[in-house]
Amino acid sequence: MTAKGQETRQRIVAAAAQLMFERGVADTTIEDVRTLAQVSNSQVYHYFADKTALVRAVIEYQTDAVIEPQEQLFARLDTLDGLREWRNFAVARQRELNCRGGCPIASLTSQLAEHDEAARLQLSHSFARWSAGLRSGLAAMHAAGRLHPDADPEALALSLLASLQGGMLITQLNRDTRPLEVALDSTLAYIESLTVP
Amino acid sequence: MTAKGQETRQRIVAAAAQLMFERGVADTTIEDVRTLAQVSNSQVYHYFADKTALVRAVIEYQTDAVIEPQEQLFARLDTLDGLREWRNFAVARQRELNCRGGCPIASLTSQLAEHDEAARLQLSHSFARWSAGLRSGLAAMHAAGRLHPDADPEALALSLLASLQGGMLITQLNRDTRPLEVALDSTLAYIESLTVP
C-alpha cells in the first residue's frame, strides 16, 4: 500500500471509529463513514469488503488508541509509584473527557460480543494485550522479591483491569471520577499489602 | 390498574427487556415488542406513550431482576463468609449463562448513557441502589468493630461493584468465569486484610 493509500485507509477507519463510538455500530452506515471521511464509495470498498471488515479495523484502531498511550507507563509498573502514575493517568483521562463515553473497547464489547463471534475473539485479544501490559511490571516486582512469593502477578493484572473497567462504567454513569478512583485505590492498596518491605 | 392490566403491562415490559438485551435498544421496535408479548398496538400505547417510556420501564425491570435475587445475600455481607457467598452467587450466575450476555444494566448503560440523559440518571440510581445493598453489610461489620476504624464501607462497596462489573465484562469476552473470580477474590482479600481479629 502506498503512503497515500495508507493515509486514506486510516482516515476511513478513524471516521468509522468516531461514528461507531458516538452513535453505535448498528447506527453507523458505510455511507455515513464515507461522508465523514470525505472519500468515494469505491475508495471505501477498495480497502474494506464490507461493514464487517470495517468493524474489525475499528476494533484494532480503538485497541491501539486505548493501549498505546499507556505503554510508557506499563514499563514502570514494577513500583508502587509507577502503579500510582498509571492510576492517575486513567483518572485524568476520564476527567479530560468529563467522564463521557466510557471505554471504547468496553462499548464495542457490549455491542458485538453476542452477535459477532470473530469480534468477540478479537476484543478478547485486546483485553489480553492490555492485561499483559499491566502484568509485565507486576511480574518484575515479583521476580525482584518485592511482592510476596504467593502473589500472582497475572491475577493482580486482571484485578487492576477489572477495577479500571468497572470503575469507568460507574464513573460514566455518575459523571464523577470518584468511583474509578475508589476502585483503583482499593486494588492498589491490596497490591501494597502484598509488598515485601 | 386491574390485576389483568398489571399482568399485561408486565408481559410487555418483559418482552421489551428480552429483545433490548438480545438485539439492543436501537434494534428493538414497538412492533417487535407487541409481537413477542402477543398484545395489540392499542394495548402497548395504553401503557406506554412511546419507546422512551418503554425504555424507562425496562431499566426498572432489569434493575429489579439483577438486584432482587441478591437482596437476601446483602443482609449477610457483615461477615467474610457472607461476602464469599455473594461472590459465589455472582460466579455461579455467569456459569449458568455460559458467560453470555454480560450484565443487563451495564449493557443498557453503554447503549443509553450518552444519548438519553434521563436514562443515564435512572441507571445511575440503579447502581446507587446496588452499591447501597453491598454497603449495608460492610457498614454493620465496621460498626461492630470487625473492620479497621479507617476502612470506608462505602468505598469498599463501590470497589466490590466495580470488580464485579469489570470482571463480568472480561468474563463475557473470554467465555470463562476466571476473570470475574480473580477480580472479586482480590477485593475480598483486600477487605479481609482490613478485618480486626
Short mmCIF file of C-alpha atoms in Angstrom, two decimals:
data_model
loop_
_atom_site.label_atom_id
_atom_site.label_comp_id
_atom_site.label_asym_id
_atom_site.label_seq_id
_atom_site.Cartn_x
_atom_site.Cartn_y
_atom_site.Cartn_z
CA MET A 1 0.00 0.00 0.00
CA THR A 2 1.34 3.47 -0.88
CA ALA A 3 1.74 6.14 1.80
CA LYS A 4 -1.26 7.94 0.31
CA GLY A 5 -3.23 4.68 0.34
CA GLN A 6 -2.39 4.11 3.99
CA GLU A 7 -3.43 7.65 4.82
CA THR A 8 -6.79 7.19 3.07
CA ARG A 9 -7.38 3.85 4.79
CA GLN A 10 -6.53 5.38 8.16
CA ARG A 11 -8.91 8.31 7.54
CA ILE A 12 -11.74 5.85 6.80
CA VAL A 13 -11.03 3.81 9.96
CA ALA A 14 -10.78 6.93 12.16
CA ALA A 15 -14.13 8.18 10.82
CA ALA A 16 -15.75 4.77 11.37
CA ALA A 17 -14.33 4.56 14.92
CA GLN A 18 -15.66 8.03 15.76
CA LEU A 19 -19.16 7.32 14.42
CA MET A 20 -19.38 3.85 15.98
CA PHE A 21 -18.31 5.31 19.33
CA GLU A 22 -20.77 8.22 19.15
CA ARG A 23 -23.86 6.55 17.74
CA GLY A 24 -23.13 2.82 17.95
CA VAL A 25 -22.09 0.18 15.43
CA ALA A 26 -25.66 -0.65 14.32
CA ASP A 27 -26.46 3.01 13.61
CA THR A 28 -23.32 3.64 11.53
CA THR A 29 -23.58 3.00 7.79
CA ILE A 30 -20.79 2.80 5.22
CA GLU A 31 -22.41 5.89 3.67
CA ASP A 32 -22.01 7.85 6.96
CA VAL A 33 -18.36 6.82 7.15
CA ARG A 34 -17.76 7.76 3.51
CA THR A 35 -19.26 11.23 4.09
CA LEU A 36 -17.29 11.94 7.29
CA ALA A 37 -14.00 10.66 5.83
CA GLN A 38 -14.64 12.55 2.57
CA VAL A 39 -13.83 9.61 0.35
CA SER A 40 -15.71 7.96 -2.53
CA ASN A 41 -17.68 4.75 -2.26
CA SER A 42 -15.16 2.95 -4.45
CA GLN A 43 -12.34 4.07 -2.13
CA VAL A 44 -14.13 2.59 0.91
CA TYR A 45 -14.76 -0.70 -0.91
CA HIS A 46 -11.16 -0.76 -2.15
CA TYR A 47 -9.97 -1.09 1.46
CA PHE A 48 -12.95 -2.83 3.13
CA ALA A 49 -15.03 -5.60 1.57
CA ASP A 50 -17.99 -4.81 3.83
CA LYS A 51 -19.04 -3.31 7.16
CA THR A 52 -17.77 -6.41 8.99
CA ALA A 53 -14.25 -5.76 7.68
CA LEU A 54 -14.56 -2.14 8.78
CA VAL A 55 -15.65 -3.22 12.29
CA ARG A 56 -12.53 -5.44 12.56
CA ALA A 57 -10.35 -2.44 11.64
CA VAL A 58 -12.18 -0.25 14.18
CA ILE A 59 -11.52 -2.76 16.98
CA GLU A 60 -7.82 -2.76 16.08
CA TYR A 61 -7.78 1.07 15.90
CA GLN A 62 -9.51 1.54 19.27
CA THR A 63 -7.31 -1.09 20.93
CA ASP A 64 -4.21 0.81 19.80
CA ALA A 65 -5.77 4.15 20.78
CA VAL A 66 -6.51 2.89 24.29
CA ILE A 67 -3.35 0.85 24.98
CA GLU A 68 -0.54 2.73 23.20
CA PRO A 69 -0.70 5.86 25.41
CA GLN A 70 -0.32 3.55 28.45
CA GLU A 71 2.71 1.66 27.15
CA GLN A 72 5.29 4.04 28.60
CA LEU A 73 3.58 3.67 31.97
CA PHE A 74 3.49 -0.16 31.79
CA ALA A 75 7.29 -0.21 31.95
CA ARG A 76 7.16 1.48 35.36
CA LEU A 77 4.52 -0.74 36.97
CA ASP A 78 7.22 -2.54 38.94
CA THR A 79 6.96 0.05 41.73
CA LEU A 80 4.05 1.41 43.78
CA ASP A 81 4.90 4.89 42.43
CA GLY A 82 4.58 3.56 38.89
CA LEU A 83 1.23 1.96 39.72
CA ARG A 84 0.02 5.27 41.13
CA GLU A 85 1.17 7.11 37.98
CA TRP A 86 -0.86 4.70 35.86
CA ARG A 87 -3.89 5.16 38.18
CA ASN A 88 -3.54 8.95 37.92
CA PHE A 89 -3.26 8.76 34.14
CA ALA A 90 -6.52 6.76 33.92
CA VAL A 91 -8.37 9.16 36.23
CA ALA A 92 -7.02 12.26 34.44
CA ARG A 93 -8.16 10.84 31.11
CA GLN A 94 -11.75 10.47 32.37
CA ARG A 95 -11.61 13.98 33.84
CA GLU A 96 -10.47 15.38 30.45
CA LEU A 97 -13.46 13.66 28.82
CA ASN A 98 -15.84 14.98 31.52
CA CYS A 99 -16.47 11.30 32.30
CA ARG A 100 -18.27 10.91 28.97
CA GLY A 101 -18.25 7.92 26.65
CA GLY A 102 -16.70 5.23 28.83
CA CYS A 103 -14.08 2.85 27.43
CA PRO A 104 -14.31 2.43 23.62
CA ILE A 105 -13.28 -1.24 23.87
CA ALA A 106 -15.91 -1.95 26.54
CA SER A 107 -18.52 -0.22 24.42
CA LEU A 108 -17.62 -2.38 21.40
CA THR A 109 -17.81 -5.44 23.67
CA SER A 110 -21.40 -4.84 24.75
CA GLN A 111 -22.42 -4.15 21.16
CA LEU A 112 -20.61 -7.03 19.47
CA ALA A 113 -19.75 -9.87 21.86
CA GLU A 114 -23.06 -11.73 21.46
CA HIS A 115 -23.59 -11.05 17.76
CA ASP A 116 -20.20 -11.42 16.11
CA GLU A 117 -18.01 -14.29 17.29
CA ALA A 118 -14.91 -13.08 15.41
CA ALA A 119 -15.30 -9.64 17.02
CA ARG A 120 -15.61 -11.27 20.45
CA LEU A 121 -12.34 -13.15 19.95
CA GLN A 122 -10.63 -10.03 18.64
CA LEU A 123 -11.83 -7.98 21.65
CA SER A 124 -10.76 -10.79 23.98
CA HIS A 125 -7.25 -10.45 22.48
CA SER A 126 -7.38 -6.68 23.04
CA PHE A 127 -8.02 -7.27 26.73
CA ALA A 128 -5.31 -9.96 26.86
CA ARG A 129 -2.82 -7.46 25.39
CA TRP A 130 -3.89 -4.83 27.94
CA SER A 131 -3.64 -7.31 30.80
CA ALA A 132 -0.20 -8.50 29.63
CA GLY A 133 0.99 -4.87 29.67
CA LEU A 134 -0.13 -4.49 33.27
CA ARG A 135 1.30 -7.88 34.23
CA SER A 136 4.85 -7.24 33.00
CA GLY A 137 5.64 -4.64 35.67
CA LEU A 138 3.99 -6.68 38.43
CA ALA A 139 5.92 -9.78 37.32
CA ALA A 140 9.19 -7.80 37.51
CA MET A 141 8.26 -6.64 41.02
CA HIS A 142 7.53 -10.24 41.98
CA ALA A 143 10.74 -11.59 40.43
CA ALA A 144 12.76 -8.95 42.31
CA GLY A 145 11.29 -10.22 45.59
CA ARG A 146 9.35 -7.00 46.22
CA LEU A 147 5.98 -8.80 46.12
CA HIS A 148 5.07 -11.66 48.46
CA PRO A 149 6.08 -15.03 46.91
CA ASP A 150 2.42 -16.18 46.94
CA ALA A 151 1.26 -13.10 45.00
CA ASP A 152 0.14 -13.88 41.43
CA PRO A 153 1.12 -11.06 39.02
CA GLU A 154 -1.29 -12.31 36.36
CA ALA A 155 -4.24 -12.30 38.79
CA LEU A 156 -3.26 -8.85 40.06
CA ALA A 157 -3.10 -7.51 36.49
CA LEU A 158 -6.59 -8.91 35.77
CA SER A 159 -7.87 -7.35 39.01
CA LEU A 160 -6.43 -3.95 38.06
CA LEU A 161 -8.06 -4.15 34.63
CA ALA A 162 -11.41 -5.23 36.11
CA SER A 163 -11.34 -2.36 38.64
CA LEU A 164 -10.48 0.05 35.84
CA GLN A 165 -13.34 -1.18 33.66
CA GLY A 166 -15.97 -1.37 36.41
CA GLY A 167 -14.80 1.95 37.84
CA MET A 168 -15.06 3.63 34.40
CA LEU A 169 -18.58 2.31 33.93
CA ILE A 170 -19.86 3.80 37.21
CA THR A 171 -17.81 6.97 36.58
CA GLN A 172 -19.50 7.35 33.20
CA LEU A 173 -22.96 6.93 34.75
CA ASN A 174 -22.31 9.28 37.68
CA ARG A 175 -20.28 11.84 35.65
CA ASP A 176 -17.84 11.76 38.54
CA THR A 177 -14.31 10.26 38.67
CA ARG A 178 -14.74 9.13 42.29
CA PRO A 179 -15.96 5.56 41.59
CA LEU A 180 -12.94 5.00 39.32
CA GLU A 181 -10.55 6.48 41.90
CA VAL A 182 -12.01 4.39 44.72
CA ALA A 183 -11.95 1.15 42.70
CA LEU A 184 -8.33 1.61 41.57
CA ASP A 185 -7.20 2.75 45.03
CA SER A 186 -8.61 -0.42 46.61
CA THR A 187 -6.70 -2.59 44.16
CA LEU A 188 -3.50 -0.56 44.64
CA ALA A 189 -3.89 -0.82 48.43
CA TYR A 190 -4.32 -4.58 48.05
CA ILE A 191 -1.13 -4.78 45.95
CA GLU A 192 0.65 -2.63 48.53
CA SER A 193 -0.45 -5.08 51.25
CA LEU A 194 1.37 -7.80 49.29
CA THR A 195 4.67 -5.92 49.04
CA VAL A 196 7.71 -7.08 50.99
CA PRO A 197 9.36 -4.19 52.88
CA MET B 1 -54.68 -0.71 37.37
CA THR B 2 -56.51 -4.06 37.49
CA ALA B 3 -54.62 -7.30 38.13
CA LYS B 4 -55.14 -8.20 34.49
CA GLY B 5 -53.87 -4.75 33.44
CA GLN B 6 -50.76 -5.19 35.56
CA GLU B 7 -50.17 -8.63 34.08
CA THR B 8 -50.44 -7.25 30.53
CA ARG B 9 -48.12 -4.33 31.31
CA GLN B 10 -45.60 -6.71 32.88
CA ARG B 11 -45.73 -9.00 29.84
CA ILE B 12 -44.96 -6.03 27.55
CA VAL B 13 -42.03 -4.91 29.72
CA ALA B 14 -40.59 -8.44 29.97
CA ALA B 15 -40.76 -8.81 26.17
CA ALA B 16 -39.12 -5.41 25.65
CA ALA B 17 -36.38 -6.25 28.17
CA GLN B 18 -35.64 -9.55 26.44
CA LEU B 19 -35.45 -8.01 22.97
CA MET B 20 -33.40 -4.99 24.08
CA PHE B 21 -30.98 -7.35 25.85
CA GLU B 22 -30.68 -9.72 22.87
CA ARG B 23 -30.55 -7.28 19.96
CA GLY B 24 -30.05 -3.86 21.56
CA VAL B 25 -32.33 -0.91 22.27
CA ALA B 26 -31.89 0.70 18.82
CA ASP B 27 -32.82 -2.51 17.01
CA THR B 28 -35.98 -3.14 19.04
CA THR B 29 -39.20 -1.64 17.71
CA ILE B 30 -42.56 -1.29 19.45
CA GLU B 31 -43.86 -3.65 16.75
CA ASP B 32 -41.30 -6.35 17.75
CA VAL B 33 -42.33 -5.99 21.39
CA ARG B 34 -46.04 -6.17 20.52
CA THR B 35 -45.47 -9.38 18.54
CA LEU B 36 -43.40 -11.11 21.23
CA ALA B 37 -45.77 -10.08 24.05
CA GLN B 38 -48.82 -11.04 21.94
CA VAL B 39 -50.69 -7.83 22.63
CA SER B 40 -52.35 -5.30 20.32
CA ASN B 41 -50.88 -1.95 19.34
CA SER B 42 -53.54 -0.13 21.33
CA GLN B 43 -52.63 -2.18 24.42
CA VAL B 44 -48.96 -1.17 24.14
CA TYR B 45 -49.87 2.50 23.73
CA HIS B 46 -52.34 2.29 26.59
CA TYR B 47 -49.43 1.57 28.96
CA PHE B 48 -46.53 3.33 27.21
CA ALA B 49 -46.76 6.68 25.43
CA ASP B 50 -43.70 5.88 23.29
CA LYS B 51 -40.49 3.85 23.11
CA THR B 52 -38.82 6.20 25.59
CA ALA B 53 -41.43 5.32 28.22
CA LEU B 54 -40.86 1.64 27.47
CA VAL B 55 -37.07 2.05 27.90
CA ARG B 56 -37.66 3.63 31.34
CA ALA B 57 -39.78 0.61 32.34
CA VAL B 58 -37.11 -1.79 31.01
CA ILE B 59 -34.40 -0.12 33.11
CA GLU B 60 -36.61 -0.50 36.20
CA TYR B 61 -37.38 -4.13 35.30
CA GLN B 62 -33.73 -5.10 34.73
CA THR B 63 -32.63 -3.30 37.89
CA ASP B 64 -35.11 -5.35 39.92
CA ALA B 65 -34.15 -8.54 38.05
CA VAL B 66 -30.46 -8.01 38.84
CA ILE B 67 -30.70 -6.72 42.42
CA GLU B 68 -33.67 -8.56 43.96
CA PRO B 69 -32.08 -12.05 43.83
CA GLN B 70 -29.08 -10.59 45.72
CA GLU B 71 -31.09 -8.96 48.49
CA GLN B 72 -31.10 -11.96 50.80
CA LEU B 73 -27.32 -12.13 50.42
CA PHE B 74 -26.85 -8.40 51.16
CA ALA B 75 -28.12 -8.99 54.69
CA ARG B 76 -25.21 -11.37 55.34
CA LEU B 77 -22.42 -9.20 53.96
CA ASP B 78 -21.34 -8.33 57.52
CA THR B 79 -19.09 -11.42 57.60
CA LEU B 80 -16.36 -12.75 55.31
CA ASP B 81 -18.46 -15.91 54.84
CA GLY B 82 -21.38 -13.78 53.68
CA LEU B 83 -19.11 -11.91 51.26
CA ARG B 84 -17.88 -15.22 49.87
CA GLU B 85 -21.48 -16.44 49.44
CA TRP B 86 -22.28 -13.32 47.41
CA ARG B 87 -19.11 -13.82 45.34
CA ASN B 88 -20.07 -17.46 44.68
CA PHE B 89 -23.60 -16.43 43.72
CA ALA B 90 -22.26 -13.95 41.13
CA VAL B 91 -19.84 -16.50 39.65
CA ALA B 92 -22.47 -19.28 39.58
CA ARG B 93 -24.87 -16.95 37.76
CA GLN B 94 -22.32 -16.34 34.98
CA ARG B 95 -21.56 -20.06 34.78
CA GLU B 96 -25.32 -20.79 34.37
CA LEU B 97 -25.42 -18.29 31.50
CA ASN B 98 -22.28 -19.83 29.93
CA CYS B 99 -20.72 -16.37 30.44
CA ARG B 100 -23.05 -14.92 27.79
CA GLY B 101 -24.74 -11.55 27.73
CA GLY B 102 -22.90 -9.69 30.48
CA CYS B 103 -24.76 -7.51 32.96
CA PRO B 104 -28.10 -6.19 31.57
CA ILE B 105 -27.68 -2.88 33.46
CA ALA B 106 -24.13 -2.41 32.10
CA SER B 107 -25.37 -3.17 28.60
CA LEU B 108 -28.14 -0.54 28.92
CA THR B 109 -25.51 1.90 30.21
CA SER B 110 -23.28 1.63 27.15
CA GLN B 111 -26.27 1.98 24.87
CA LEU B 112 -28.05 4.85 26.61
CA ALA B 113 -25.73 6.89 28.84
CA GLU B 114 -24.57 9.27 26.12
CA HIS B 115 -27.87 9.56 24.24
CA ASP B 116 -30.59 9.76 26.89
CA GLU B 117 -29.87 11.89 29.94
CA ALA B 118 -32.94 10.68 31.85
CA ALA B 119 -31.87 7.06 31.26
CA ARG B 120 -28.35 7.88 32.49
CA LEU B 121 -29.74 9.30 35.74
CA GLN B 122 -32.07 6.33 36.16
CA LEU B 123 -29.19 3.87 35.59
CA SER B 124 -27.00 5.84 37.99
CA HIS B 125 -29.75 5.32 40.62
CA SER B 126 -29.78 1.59 39.82
CA PHE B 127 -26.07 1.39 40.60
CA ALA B 128 -26.54 3.53 43.72
CA ARG B 129 -29.20 1.08 44.94
CA TRP B 130 -26.89 -1.87 44.22
CA SER B 131 -23.96 -0.19 45.96
CA ALA B 132 -26.14 0.67 48.99
CA GLY B 133 -27.11 -3.00 49.26
CA LEU B 134 -23.46 -4.02 49.34
CA ARG B 135 -22.59 -1.21 51.75
CA SER B 136 -25.15 -2.10 54.43
CA GLY B 137 -23.40 -5.33 55.47
CA LEU B 138 -19.94 -3.75 55.34
CA ALA B 139 -21.20 -0.82 57.43
CA ALA B 140 -22.56 -3.26 60.04
CA MET B 141 -19.18 -5.06 60.08
CA HIS B 142 -17.45 -1.70 60.57
CA ALA B 143 -19.87 -0.54 63.29
CA ALA B 144 -19.32 -3.83 65.17
CA GLY B 145 -15.56 -3.13 65.20
CA ARG B 146 -14.76 -6.06 62.90
CA LEU B 147 -13.32 -3.78 60.21
CA HIS B 148 -10.40 -1.43 60.80
CA PRO B 149 -11.66 2.00 62.00
CA ASP B 150 -10.10 3.68 58.92
CA ALA B 151 -11.91 1.34 56.49
CA ASP B 152 -14.63 3.08 54.47
CA PRO B 153 -17.65 0.76 53.92
CA GLU B 154 -18.98 2.96 51.10
CA ALA B 155 -15.65 2.86 49.23
CA LEU B 156 -15.40 -0.91 49.75
CA ALA B 157 -18.94 -1.39 48.39
CA LEU B 158 -18.07 0.67 45.29
CA SER B 159 -14.88 -1.37 44.85
CA LEU B 160 -16.82 -4.64 45.06
CA LEU B 161 -19.32 -3.40 42.48
CA ALA B 162 -16.54 -2.18 40.16
CA SER B 163 -14.71 -5.53 40.40
CA LEU B 164 -17.96 -7.35 39.68
CA GLN B 165 -18.69 -5.19 36.63
CA GLY B 166 -15.18 -5.24 35.20
CA GLY B 167 -14.83 -8.93 35.98
CA MET B 168 -18.14 -9.72 34.22
CA LEU B 169 -17.05 -7.77 31.14
CA ILE B 170 -13.82 -9.77 30.72
CA THR B 171 -15.65 -12.99 31.65
CA GLN B 172 -18.18 -12.31 28.90
CA LEU B 173 -15.39 -11.71 26.36
CA ASN B 174 -13.34 -14.74 27.38
CA ARG B 175 -16.35 -17.07 27.96
CA ASP B 176 -14.61 -18.03 31.18
CA THR B 177 -15.56 -17.18 34.78
CA ARG B 178 -11.92 -16.88 35.88
CA PRO B 179 -11.55 -13.09 35.33
CA LEU B 180 -14.66 -12.49 37.47
CA GLU B 181 -13.42 -14.89 40.17
CA VAL B 182 -9.97 -13.30 40.26
CA ALA B 183 -11.33 -9.74 40.39
CA LEU B 184 -13.78 -10.49 43.21
CA ASP B 185 -11.23 -12.56 45.13
CA SER B 186 -8.75 -9.66 45.11
CA THR B 187 -11.37 -7.30 46.53
CA LEU B 188 -12.44 -9.87 49.14
CA ALA B 189 -8.79 -10.43 50.12
CA TYR B 190 -8.39 -6.67 50.46
CA ILE B 191 -11.46 -6.49 52.72
CA GLU B 192 -10.11 -9.44 54.73
CA SER B 193 -6.82 -7.54 55.17
CA LEU B 194 -8.87 -4.76 56.82
CA THR B 195 -10.62 -7.02 59.34
CA VAL B 196 -9.80 -6.83 63.02
CA PRO B 197 -9.15 -10.29 64.51
#
